[in-house]
CSV table of C-alpha atoms and ligand atoms in Angstrom, one decimal:
chain,number,residue,atom,x,y,z
W,1,MET,CA,29.1,-51.7,102.8
W,2,LYS,CA,29.6,-52.7,99.2
W,3,PRO,CA,27.8,-50.7,96.5
W,4,GLN,CA,24.9,-52.2,94.7
W,5,SER,CA,25.8,-54.8,92.1
W,6,GLN,CA,24.1,-54.8,88.7
W,7,PHE,CA,25.2,-58.4,88.3
W,8,PHE,CA,23.5,-59.7,91.5
W,9,ASP,CA,20.5,-57.4,91.1
W,10,ASP,CA,19.9,-58.9,87.6
W,11,LEU,CA,20.4,-62.4,88.9
W,12,VAL,CA,17.8,-61.9,91.5
W,13,ARG,CA,15.4,-60.3,89.0
W,14,GLN,CA,15.7,-63.4,86.8
W,15,GLY,CA,14.9,-65.8,89.6
W,16,ILE,CA,18.4,-66.7,91.0
W,17,ASP,CA,18.0,-65.4,94.5
W,18,LEU,CA,20.0,-68.0,96.6
W,19,PRO,CA,23.5,-67.2,97.8
W,20,ILE,CA,24.6,-70.5,96.3
W,21,PHE,CA,26.8,-71.0,93.2
W,22,GLN,CA,27.4,-74.5,91.8
W,23,ALA,CA,31.1,-74.5,90.8
W,24,PRO,CA,32.0,-75.2,87.1
W,25,MET,CA,33.7,-78.6,87.2
W,26,ALA,CA,35.5,-79.8,84.1
W,27,GLY,CA,35.8,-83.6,83.9
W,28,GLY,CA,32.1,-84.5,83.3
W,29,ALA,CA,30.4,-83.4,86.6
W,30,THR,CA,28.4,-80.5,85.3
W,31,THR,CA,25.9,-82.2,83.1
W,32,PRO,CA,23.0,-80.2,81.6
W,33,ALA,CA,20.7,-82.1,84.0
W,34,LEU,CA,22.8,-80.8,87.0
W,35,ILE,CA,22.9,-77.2,85.9
W,36,GLY,CA,19.2,-77.3,85.0
W,37,ALA,CA,18.3,-78.7,88.4
W,38,VAL,CA,20.5,-76.1,90.2
W,39,ALA,CA,18.9,-73.2,88.3
W,40,GLN,CA,15.3,-74.5,89.0
W,41,THR,CA,16.0,-74.2,92.8
W,42,GLY,CA,17.1,-70.6,92.4
W,43,ALA,CA,20.9,-71.3,92.8
W,44,PHE,CA,23.3,-70.3,90.1
W,45,GLY,CA,24.6,-73.2,87.9
W,46,ALA,CA,27.7,-73.2,85.8
W,47,LEU,CA,28.7,-75.3,82.8
W,48,ALA,CA,32.4,-76.3,82.7
W,49,GLY,CA,33.4,-75.6,79.2
W,50,ALA,CA,37.1,-76.0,79.4
W,51,ALA,CA,37.3,-79.6,78.0
W,52,LEU,CA,34.4,-79.1,75.5
W,53,SER,CA,34.8,-78.6,71.8
W,54,PRO,CA,32.9,-75.5,70.5
W,55,ASN,CA,30.2,-77.7,69.1
W,56,ASP,CA,29.8,-79.7,72.3
W,57,LEU,CA,29.6,-76.5,74.3
W,58,THR,CA,26.9,-75.1,72.0
W,59,ALA,CA,25.0,-78.5,72.2
W,60,GLN,CA,25.2,-78.6,76.0
W,61,VAL,CA,23.9,-75.1,76.3
W,62,ALA,CA,20.9,-76.0,74.1
W,63,GLN,CA,20.2,-79.0,76.3
W,64,ILE,CA,20.4,-76.8,79.5
W,65,ARG,CA,17.9,-74.4,77.9
W,66,THR,CA,15.4,-77.3,77.4
W,67,VAL,CA,15.5,-77.9,81.2
W,68,THR,CA,15.4,-74.3,82.5
W,69,SER,CA,14.9,-70.8,81.2
W,70,LYS,CA,16.8,-69.4,84.2
W,71,PRO,CA,20.3,-67.9,84.0
W,72,PHE,CA,23.5,-69.9,84.3
W,73,SER,CA,27.2,-69.3,83.5
W,74,ILE,CA,29.8,-70.9,81.3
W,75,ASN,CA,33.4,-71.3,82.5
W,76,LEU,CA,36.6,-71.5,80.4
W,77,PHE,CA,40.3,-71.9,81.1
W,78,VAL,CA,42.2,-69.0,79.7
W,79,LEU,CA,45.0,-70.7,77.8
W,80,PRO,CA,47.2,-69.8,74.8
W,81,ASP,CA,45.8,-71.2,71.5
W,82,GLU,CA,48.9,-73.1,70.6
W,83,THR,CA,50.8,-75.4,73.0
W,84,THR,CA,53.9,-77.0,71.6
W,85,ALA,CA,56.0,-79.7,73.1
W,86,SER,CA,59.1,-81.4,71.8
W,87,PRO,CA,58.8,-85.1,70.9
W,88,VAL,CA,61.5,-85.8,73.5
W,89,GLU,CA,59.5,-84.1,76.2
W,90,VAL,CA,56.3,-85.9,75.3
W,91,GLU,CA,57.9,-89.3,74.9
W,92,GLY,CA,59.8,-88.8,78.2
W,93,ALA,CA,56.6,-87.9,80.1
W,94,TRP,CA,54.6,-90.7,78.4
W,95,ALA,CA,57.1,-93.4,79.2
W,96,LYS,CA,57.0,-92.5,82.9
W,97,PHE,CA,53.5,-94.1,83.4
W,98,ARG,CA,53.7,-97.1,81.0
W,99,LEU,CA,53.1,-99.4,84.0
W,100,GLN,CA,50.0,-97.6,85.1
W,101,ARG,CA,48.6,-97.8,81.5
W,102,LYS,CA,49.2,-101.5,81.5
W,103,ALA,CA,47.6,-101.9,84.9
W,104,VAL,CA,44.3,-100.5,83.6
W,105,GLY,CA,44.4,-102.6,80.4
W,106,LEU,CA,45.6,-100.1,77.8
W,107,ALA,CA,47.8,-101.5,74.9
W,108,ASP,CA,51.5,-101.3,75.4
W,109,ASP,CA,52.2,-99.7,72.0
W,110,LEU,CA,49.6,-96.9,72.5
W,111,ALA,CA,51.0,-93.6,71.1
W,112,PRO,CA,50.7,-90.3,73.0
W,113,PRO,CA,48.0,-87.9,71.8
W,114,LEU,CA,49.2,-85.2,69.3
W,115,ARG,CA,46.7,-82.5,70.4
W,116,PHE,CA,46.7,-81.2,73.9
W,117,ALA,CA,43.7,-79.0,74.4
W,118,GLU,CA,40.7,-77.4,72.7
W,119,GLN,CA,41.5,-74.0,71.1
W,120,PHE,CA,40.6,-71.3,73.6
W,121,SER,CA,39.7,-68.7,70.9
W,122,SER,CA,37.2,-71.1,69.3
W,123,GLN,CA,35.7,-71.9,72.6
W,124,PHE,CA,35.5,-68.2,73.4
W,125,ASP,CA,33.7,-67.5,70.1
W,126,ALA,CA,31.2,-70.3,70.8
W,127,LEU,CA,30.6,-68.9,74.3
W,128,VAL,CA,29.9,-65.4,73.0
W,129,ALA,CA,27.6,-66.8,70.4
W,130,VAL,CA,25.4,-68.7,72.9
W,131,ARG,CA,25.2,-65.6,75.2
W,132,PRO,CA,25.1,-67.1,78.7
W,133,PHE,CA,24.0,-64.8,81.5
W,134,ALA,CA,27.6,-64.8,82.8
W,135,ALA,CA,31.0,-66.2,81.8
W,136,SER,CA,33.7,-67.1,84.3
W,137,PHE,CA,37.4,-67.7,83.8
W,138,THR,CA,40.3,-69.3,85.5
W,139,PHE,CA,44.0,-70.1,84.9
W,140,GLY,CA,44.5,-66.7,83.3
W,141,ILE,CA,43.0,-63.2,82.6
W,142,LEU,CA,41.3,-62.0,79.5
W,143,SER,CA,42.7,-59.5,77.0
W,144,VAL,CA,41.0,-56.1,76.9
W,145,GLU,CA,39.5,-56.9,73.5
W,146,ARG,CA,37.9,-60.2,74.7
W,147,MET,CA,36.5,-58.4,77.8
W,148,ARG,CA,35.0,-55.8,75.4
W,149,ARG,CA,33.3,-58.5,73.3
W,150,LEU,CA,31.7,-60.0,76.4
W,151,LYS,CA,30.4,-56.6,77.6
W,152,ASP,CA,29.1,-55.8,74.1
W,153,ALA,CA,27.2,-59.1,74.1
W,154,GLY,CA,25.7,-58.3,77.5
W,155,ILE,CA,27.5,-61.1,79.3
W,156,TYR,CA,28.6,-60.6,82.9
W,157,VAL,CA,32.2,-61.6,83.7
W,158,ILE,CA,33.5,-63.4,86.8
W,159,GLY,CA,37.3,-63.8,87.2
W,160,THR,CA,39.0,-66.3,89.5
W,161,ALA,CA,41.5,-65.0,92.0
W,162,THR,CA,43.7,-67.0,94.5
W,163,HIS,CA,45.4,-63.8,95.9
W,164,VAL,CA,44.8,-60.1,96.2
W,165,GLU,CA,46.8,-59.1,93.1
W,166,GLU,CA,44.8,-61.3,90.9
W,167,ALA,CA,41.5,-59.9,92.3
W,168,LEU,CA,42.8,-56.3,91.6
W,169,ALA,CA,43.8,-57.3,88.0
W,170,TRP,CA,40.3,-58.6,87.3
W,171,GLU,CA,38.7,-55.5,88.9
W,172,GLN,CA,40.8,-53.2,86.8
W,173,LEU,CA,39.9,-55.1,83.7
W,174,GLY,CA,36.2,-54.5,84.4
W,175,ALA,CA,35.0,-57.8,85.8
W,176,ASP,CA,31.6,-57.8,87.4
W,177,ALA,CA,32.5,-60.2,90.3
W,178,ILE,CA,35.4,-62.2,91.6
W,179,CYS,CA,35.5,-65.8,92.7
W,180,ALA,CA,38.0,-65.9,95.6
W,181,GLN,CA,39.4,-69.5,95.5
W,182,GLY,CA,40.8,-70.5,98.8
W,183,PHE,CA,43.6,-73.1,99.2
W,184,GLU,CA,41.0,-75.7,100.4
W,185,ALA,CA,39.3,-75.8,97.0
W,186,GLY,CA,39.0,-79.1,95.1
W,187,GLY,CA,40.3,-79.2,91.5
W,188,HIS,CA,42.9,-77.0,89.9
W,189,ARG,CA,44.4,-73.9,91.4
W,190,GLY,CA,43.4,-70.9,89.4
W,191,THR,CA,46.6,-69.0,90.0
W,192,PHE,CA,47.9,-67.0,87.0
W,193,LEU,CA,50.0,-64.2,88.5
W,194,VAL,CA,53.2,-64.8,90.6
W,195,PRO,CA,52.4,-63.0,93.9
W,196,SER,CA,54.8,-60.2,94.6
W,197,SER,CA,57.0,-60.6,97.7
W,198,SER,CA,59.2,-58.1,99.5
W,199,LEU,CA,61.5,-61.0,100.6
W,200,LEU,CA,62.1,-63.0,97.5
W,201,SER,CA,64.8,-61.8,95.2
W,202,LEU,CA,63.4,-60.7,91.8
W,203,ASP,CA,66.6,-62.1,90.2
W,204,VAL,CA,65.2,-65.6,90.7
W,205,PRO,CA,61.6,-65.3,89.4
W,206,MET,CA,59.2,-67.8,90.8
W,207,SER,CA,57.6,-70.1,88.2
W,208,ILE,CA,53.8,-70.0,87.7
W,209,GLU,CA,53.7,-73.7,88.8
W,210,THR,CA,55.4,-72.8,92.1
W,211,SER,CA,53.0,-70.0,92.5
W,212,GLN,CA,50.0,-72.3,92.2
W,213,ARG,CA,51.3,-74.2,95.2
W,214,LEU,CA,52.5,-71.1,97.1
W,215,ALA,CA,49.4,-68.9,96.6
W,216,ALA,CA,48.2,-71.0,99.6
W,217,THR,CA,45.9,-68.7,101.5
W,218,GLY,CA,42.9,-70.4,103.1
W,219,LEU,CA,39.5,-69.0,102.5
W,220,PHE,CA,39.0,-67.5,106.0
W,221,ALA,CA,42.0,-65.3,105.5
W,222,LEU,CA,41.7,-64.7,101.7
W,223,LEU,CA,38.1,-63.6,101.7
W,224,PRO,CA,38.4,-60.5,104.0
W,225,LEU,CA,41.7,-59.6,102.3
W,226,ILE,CA,40.0,-59.5,98.9
W,227,VAL,CA,36.7,-58.0,100.2
W,228,ASP,CA,38.7,-55.1,101.7
W,229,THR,CA,40.7,-54.5,98.5
W,230,VAL,CA,38.2,-54.5,95.7
W,231,LYS,CA,34.7,-52.9,95.3
W,232,ILE,CA,33.0,-55.6,93.1
W,233,PRO,CA,31.2,-58.5,94.7
W,234,ILE,CA,33.0,-61.6,95.8
W,235,ILE,CA,32.0,-65.2,95.6
W,236,ALA,CA,33.7,-67.5,98.1
W,237,ALA,CA,35.0,-70.9,97.0
W,238,GLY,CA,37.0,-73.6,98.8
W,239,GLY,CA,36.0,-76.3,101.3
W,240,ILE,CA,32.4,-75.1,101.8
W,241,MET,CA,30.3,-78.2,102.3
W,242,ASP,CA,27.2,-77.1,104.1
W,243,GLY,CA,25.0,-74.2,105.1
W,244,ARG,CA,27.2,-73.2,108.0
W,245,GLY,CA,30.0,-72.6,105.5
W,246,ILE,CA,27.8,-70.5,103.3
W,247,ALA,CA,26.8,-68.4,106.3
W,248,ALA,CA,30.4,-68.0,107.4
W,249,ALA,CA,31.4,-66.8,103.9
W,250,ARG,CA,28.6,-64.3,103.9
W,251,VAL,CA,29.7,-63.0,107.4
W,252,LEU,CA,33.2,-62.5,105.9
W,253,GLY,CA,31.8,-60.4,103.2
W,254,ALA,CA,31.1,-62.7,100.3
W,255,ARG,CA,27.8,-62.2,98.3
W,256,ALA,CA,27.6,-65.9,97.6
W,257,ALA,CA,29.4,-69.2,98.1
W,258,GLN,CA,30.6,-71.4,95.3
W,259,LEU,CA,30.5,-75.1,96.1
W,260,GLY,CA,32.1,-77.8,94.0
W,261,THR,CA,32.9,-81.1,95.8
W,262,VAL,CA,29.5,-81.3,97.5
W,263,PHE,CA,27.8,-81.4,94.1
W,264,LEU,CA,30.0,-84.3,92.8
W,265,THR,CA,28.0,-87.0,94.6
W,266,THR,CA,24.6,-85.8,93.5
W,267,GLN,CA,22.5,-88.1,91.2
W,268,GLU,CA,22.8,-85.5,88.4
W,269,SER,CA,26.6,-85.2,88.6
W,270,GLY,CA,28.3,-87.0,85.6
W,271,VAL,CA,31.4,-88.2,87.4
W,272,SER,CA,32.1,-91.9,87.5
W,273,PRO,CA,30.6,-94.2,90.2
W,274,THR,CA,34.2,-95.0,91.2
W,275,TRP,CA,35.0,-91.4,91.9
W,276,LYS,CA,31.7,-90.9,93.8
W,277,LYS,CA,32.4,-94.0,95.9
W,278,ALA,CA,35.9,-92.8,96.7
W,279,LEU,CA,34.6,-89.3,97.8
W,280,LEU,CA,32.0,-90.8,100.1
W,281,ALA,CA,34.6,-93.1,101.7
W,282,ALA,CA,37.2,-90.4,102.1
W,283,THR,CA,38.6,-89.6,105.5
W,284,PRO,CA,38.9,-85.9,106.3
W,285,HIS,CA,42.7,-85.7,105.7
W,286,GLU,CA,43.0,-87.4,102.4
W,287,THR,CA,43.4,-84.5,99.9
W,288,THR,CA,46.7,-83.4,98.5
W,289,LEU,CA,47.9,-80.9,95.9
W,290,THR,CA,49.5,-82.5,92.9
W,291,ARG,CA,50.5,-81.8,89.4
W,292,VAL,CA,51.2,-85.4,88.3
W,293,PHE,CA,47.8,-85.7,86.5
W,294,SER,CA,47.7,-82.5,84.6
W,295,GLY,CA,50.9,-80.4,84.9
W,296,ARG,CA,49.0,-77.8,87.0
W,297,TYR,CA,48.6,-78.1,90.7
W,298,ALA,CA,45.1,-79.4,91.7
W,299,ARG,CA,43.6,-80.8,94.9
W,300,GLY,CA,42.3,-84.3,95.0
W,301,LEU,CA,42.3,-87.6,97.0
W,302,ARG,CA,45.7,-89.1,97.3
W,303,ASN,CA,45.9,-92.4,95.4
W,304,THR,CA,48.6,-94.8,94.1
W,305,PHE,CA,49.2,-92.8,90.9
W,306,ILE,CA,50.0,-89.7,92.9
W,307,THR,CA,52.3,-91.5,95.3
W,308,GLU,CA,54.1,-93.4,92.6
W,309,ARG,CA,54.7,-90.4,90.3
W,310,GLU,CA,55.2,-87.6,92.9
W,311,ASN,CA,59.0,-87.7,92.4
W,312,ASP,CA,58.6,-86.8,88.7
W,313,GLU,CA,56.9,-83.5,89.5
W,314,PRO,CA,59.8,-81.2,88.7
W,315,SER,CA,60.1,-82.7,85.2
W,316,ILE,CA,56.4,-83.1,84.4
W,317,PRO,CA,55.3,-81.0,81.4
W,318,SER,CA,53.0,-78.0,82.1
W,319,TYR,CA,49.2,-78.0,81.6
W,320,PRO,CA,47.7,-78.9,79.2
W,321,ILE,CA,50.4,-81.3,77.9
W,322,GLN,CA,50.5,-83.6,80.9
W,323,ASN,CA,46.7,-83.4,81.2
W,324,ALA,CA,46.3,-84.7,77.6
W,325,LEU,CA,48.9,-87.4,78.2
W,326,THR,CA,47.1,-88.8,81.2
W,327,ALA,CA,43.5,-88.4,79.8
W,328,GLY,CA,43.3,-91.9,78.3
W,329,LEU,CA,44.6,-93.4,81.5
W,330,ARG,CA,42.1,-91.6,83.6
W,331,LYS,CA,39.2,-92.5,81.3
W,332,GLN,CA,40.2,-96.1,81.2
W,333,ALA,CA,40.7,-96.2,85.0
W,334,ALA,CA,37.1,-95.0,85.4
W,335,LEU,CA,35.8,-97.6,83.0
W,336,VAL,CA,37.5,-100.5,84.9
W,337,ALA,CA,36.6,-99.0,88.3
W,338,ASP,CA,40.2,-98.4,89.3
W,339,PRO,CA,40.3,-95.5,91.8
W,340,GLN,CA,44.1,-95.7,92.0
W,341,ASN,CA,44.8,-94.4,88.5
W,342,LEU,CA,42.0,-91.8,88.3
W,343,SER,CA,42.2,-88.1,89.2
W,344,LEU,CA,39.8,-87.9,92.2
W,345,TRP,CA,39.6,-84.1,92.5
W,346,ALA,CA,38.1,-83.1,95.9
W,347,GLY,CA,38.3,-80.2,98.3
W,348,GLN,CA,39.5,-80.3,101.9
W,349,GLY,CA,35.9,-80.6,103.2
W,350,VAL,CA,35.4,-84.0,101.5
W,351,GLY,CA,35.1,-85.8,104.9
W,352,LEU,CA,31.8,-83.9,105.5
W,353,LEU,CA,30.1,-85.7,102.6
W,354,LYS,CA,29.5,-88.6,104.9
W,355,ASN,CA,26.9,-86.5,106.7
W,356,ARG,CA,24.7,-86.5,103.6
W,357,ILE,CA,22.7,-89.3,102.0
W,358,SER,CA,25.1,-90.8,99.5
W,359,GLU,CA,23.6,-89.6,96.2
W,360,PRO,CA,21.0,-86.9,96.9
W,361,ARG,CA,19.1,-85.2,94.1
W,362,VAL,CA,20.3,-81.6,93.5
W,363,VAL,CA,16.9,-80.4,94.8
W,364,ASP,CA,17.4,-82.2,98.1
W,365,LEU,CA,21.0,-81.1,98.5
W,366,ILE,CA,20.1,-77.4,98.0
W,367,SER,CA,17.1,-77.7,100.3
W,368,ALA,CA,19.4,-79.1,103.0
W,369,LEU,CA,22.0,-76.4,102.4
W,370,LEU,CA,19.3,-73.7,102.8
W,371,ASP,CA,18.0,-75.2,106.0
W,372,GLU,CA,21.5,-75.4,107.4
W,373,TYR,CA,22.2,-71.8,106.2
W,374,HIS,CA,19.1,-70.4,108.0
W,375,GLN,CA,19.8,-72.4,111.1
W,376,ALA,CA,23.4,-71.1,111.2
W,377,ARG,CA,22.2,-67.5,110.8
W,378,VAL,CA,19.7,-67.9,113.7
W,379,LEU,CA,22.5,-69.3,115.9
W,380,GLY,CA,25.0,-66.7,114.7
Y,401,LIG,C1,36.1,-81.9,90.1
Y,401,LIG,C2,36.4,-80.4,90.0
Y,401,LIG,C3,36.6,-79.8,88.8
Y,401,LIG,C4,36.8,-78.4,88.8
Y,401,LIG,N1,36.8,-77.8,87.5
Y,401,LIG,C5,36.8,-76.4,87.5
Y,401,LIG,C6,36.7,-75.7,86.2
Y,401,LIG,O1,36.5,-76.4,85.2
Y,401,LIG,N2,36.7,-74.4,86.3
Y,401,LIG,C7,36.8,-73.7,87.4
Y,401,LIG,O2,36.9,-72.4,87.4
Y,401,LIG,N3,37.0,-74.3,88.6
Y,401,LIG,C8,36.9,-75.6,88.7
Y,401,LIG,N4,37.0,-76.3,89.9
Y,401,LIG,C9,37.2,-75.4,91.1
Y,401,LIG,C10,35.8,-74.9,91.6
Y,401,LIG,O3,35.5,-73.8,90.8
Y,401,LIG,C11,35.9,-74.4,93.1
Y,401,LIG,O4,37.0,-73.5,93.2
Y,401,LIG,C12,36.0,-75.5,94.1
Y,401,LIG,O5,35.2,-76.6,93.7
Y,401,LIG,C13,35.7,-75.1,95.4
Y,401,LIG,O6,36.1,-75.9,96.4
Y,401,LIG,P1,35.2,-77.2,96.9
Y,401,LIG,O7,35.4,-78.2,95.8
Y,401,LIG,O8,35.9,-77.6,98.2
Y,401,LIG,O9,33.8,-76.8,97.1
Y,401,LIG,C14,36.8,-77.6,90.0
Y,401,LIG,C15,36.7,-78.3,91.2
Y,401,LIG,C16,36.4,-79.7,91.2
Y,401,LIG,C17,36.2,-80.3,92.6
């Protein structure tokens, strides 16, 4: 039995009493309308802040607060403030997908972007200033000083873990909860620590990119491993598409389930119609892990861009460089409705989307999830 959690007790006190977390999803899905609608049902919404400038982050939070007075969280990618890349590296990577740029109608003489990502420290300052109920983080772990700033501001902290050592690191730092991200999950792997191994020689350290691919534990195995190791509450993520999945996660010890892919095709989701259409048409086995779009391993539907560029993987620059280089291509592909040059992030459960009406409202989706959840608990 886990001890009481102040984080969950406070959530319930403030009207978030469902065991359902909507995943933060960078790339346009988590609109203020989506998060507001989620919160109004009593589930926990999350704003994906990683791709937002500090001003946009502040503006979106203000918009959410016009829709709901209930709590929500903000998510950021923990990245170094400066990313440098040599012109040779940038030009080399840029040249590799000239044909794809042409295919979506971008100019042949287009120059690569000079800036690769928003500055993490400025995003972090903006997050602290708007004081969300909770802040969640992936791709890395916070410094002790930043953790203290969040605690001083009364903001609860959720860390993402893809293996037990990452969960322990967040617990030792003082996180209030951990999101256990199984290998099934859509979008980027959160892996930030190379998992230790008694078999691999320490003389040849594994790269963090390799670890993102090799920290490959599915949620059914990962969840009890983490639940048995740390004392703080666990939120389960990866491949959960319906109420049965939420019930299963709870049986395995999670306090709540975090669902991403299933929210992508709701009316309030901001992803492009082309992406939604591809998700609804996907067969159950179509997802793959790739770093061709962003430089960090992420799970999405296989398309032509992945298949054509897969052989480049060893030489592709790390996140956020490759992510910035392909951003224009992906944006344009969405505009011209070309699913073959778009990153179609999705979890392994994507085939289950067909069981739902194609673009439900958030309120209908959550009501269906709850019915399924209660049904599964009766049967279980
Ligand atoms: C389109 C998309 C974007 C995502 N972006 C983020 C993000 O910005 N931050 C984050 O912590 N996780 C992100 N994730 C991962 C989710 O938090 C979660 O682990 C995942 O959605 C769970 O798997 P599921 O999609 O199968 O439900 C993203 C997932 C998807 C599908």
